Short mmCIF file of C-alpha atoms in Angstrom, two decimals:
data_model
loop_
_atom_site.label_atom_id
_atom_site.label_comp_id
_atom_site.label_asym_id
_atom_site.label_seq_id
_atom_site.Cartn_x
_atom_site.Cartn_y
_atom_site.Cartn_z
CA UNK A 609 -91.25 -90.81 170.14
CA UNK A 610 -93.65 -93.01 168.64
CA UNK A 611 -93.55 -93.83 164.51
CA UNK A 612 -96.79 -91.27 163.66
CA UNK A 613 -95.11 -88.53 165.83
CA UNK A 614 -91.86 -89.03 163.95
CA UNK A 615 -94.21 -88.76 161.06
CA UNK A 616 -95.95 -86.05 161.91
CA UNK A 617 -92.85 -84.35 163.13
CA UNK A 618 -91.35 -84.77 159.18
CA UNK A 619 -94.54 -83.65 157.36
CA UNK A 620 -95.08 -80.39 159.78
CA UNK A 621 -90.91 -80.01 159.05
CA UNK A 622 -91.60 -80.63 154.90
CA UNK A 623 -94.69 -78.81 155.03
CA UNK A 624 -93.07 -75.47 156.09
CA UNK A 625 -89.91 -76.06 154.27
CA UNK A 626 -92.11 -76.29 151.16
CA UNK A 627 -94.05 -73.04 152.24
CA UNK A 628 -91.22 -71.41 152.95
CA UNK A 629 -89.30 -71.68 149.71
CA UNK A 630 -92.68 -71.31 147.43
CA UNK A 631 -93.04 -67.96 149.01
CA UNK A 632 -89.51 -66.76 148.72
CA UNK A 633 -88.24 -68.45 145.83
CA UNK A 634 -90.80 -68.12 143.34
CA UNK A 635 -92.81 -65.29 144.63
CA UNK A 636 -95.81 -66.65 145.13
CA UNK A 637 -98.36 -65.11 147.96
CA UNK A 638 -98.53 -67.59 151.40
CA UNK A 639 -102.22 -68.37 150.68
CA UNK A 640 -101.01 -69.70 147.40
CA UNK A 641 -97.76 -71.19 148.71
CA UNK A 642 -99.80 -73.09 152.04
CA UNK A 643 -102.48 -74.55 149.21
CA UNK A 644 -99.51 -75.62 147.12
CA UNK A 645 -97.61 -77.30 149.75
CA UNK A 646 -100.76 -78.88 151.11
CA UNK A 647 -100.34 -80.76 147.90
CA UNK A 648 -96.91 -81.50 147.78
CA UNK A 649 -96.31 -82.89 151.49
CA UNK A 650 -98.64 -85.74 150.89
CA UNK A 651 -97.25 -86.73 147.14
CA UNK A 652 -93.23 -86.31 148.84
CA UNK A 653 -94.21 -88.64 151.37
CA UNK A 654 -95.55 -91.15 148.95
CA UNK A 655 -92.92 -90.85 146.35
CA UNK A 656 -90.63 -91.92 149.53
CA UNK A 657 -92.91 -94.77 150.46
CA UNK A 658 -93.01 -95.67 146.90
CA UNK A 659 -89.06 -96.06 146.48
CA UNK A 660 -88.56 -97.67 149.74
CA UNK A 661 -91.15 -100.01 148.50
CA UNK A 662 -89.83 -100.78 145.18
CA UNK A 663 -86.47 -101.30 146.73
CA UNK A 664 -87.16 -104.06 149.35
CA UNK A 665 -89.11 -105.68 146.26
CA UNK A 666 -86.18 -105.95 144.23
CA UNK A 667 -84.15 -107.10 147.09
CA UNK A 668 -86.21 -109.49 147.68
CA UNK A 669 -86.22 -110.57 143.75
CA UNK A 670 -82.70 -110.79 143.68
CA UNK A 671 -82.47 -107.48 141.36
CA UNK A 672 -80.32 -105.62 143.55
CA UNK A 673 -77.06 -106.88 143.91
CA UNK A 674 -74.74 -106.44 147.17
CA UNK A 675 -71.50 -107.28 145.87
CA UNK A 676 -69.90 -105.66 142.62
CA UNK A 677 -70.44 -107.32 138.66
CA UNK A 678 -66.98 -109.41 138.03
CA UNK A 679 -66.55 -106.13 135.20
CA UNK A 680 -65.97 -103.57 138.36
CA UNK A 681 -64.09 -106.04 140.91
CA UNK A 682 -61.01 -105.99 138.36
CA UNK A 683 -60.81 -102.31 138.26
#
């Protein structure tokens, strides 16, 4: 599978997760709930792309550290 079918694969997944639990959770109507999710899909995916982002940065910074501060090694 190539790396926009995987994608595409996710959003069409998220997409009718979303729809799915609008309609049955809070009651809205599916035209409602397939507008809403239409929304949502897109903004999920970039919240994810945003984080992943932000967390190679501060690797690459030096922010994030891989081993434990000296406080939690002597516990």
């Amino acid at each position: 599978m190539t790396k926009w079918q995987k994608n595409a694969a996710y959003a069409l997944a998220l997409y009718a997760l979303v729809v799915v639990l609008l309609r049955f959770s809070s009651g809205v109507e599916w035209g409602i709930a397939l507008l809403i999710a239409l929304v949502i899909t897109p903004l999920a995916f970039w919240m994810g792309w945003l984080r992943r982002r932000m967390s190679e940065q501060a690797q690459e910074w030096g922010r994030r550290r891989f081993r434990p501060w000296p406080e939690e090694r002597r516990r």
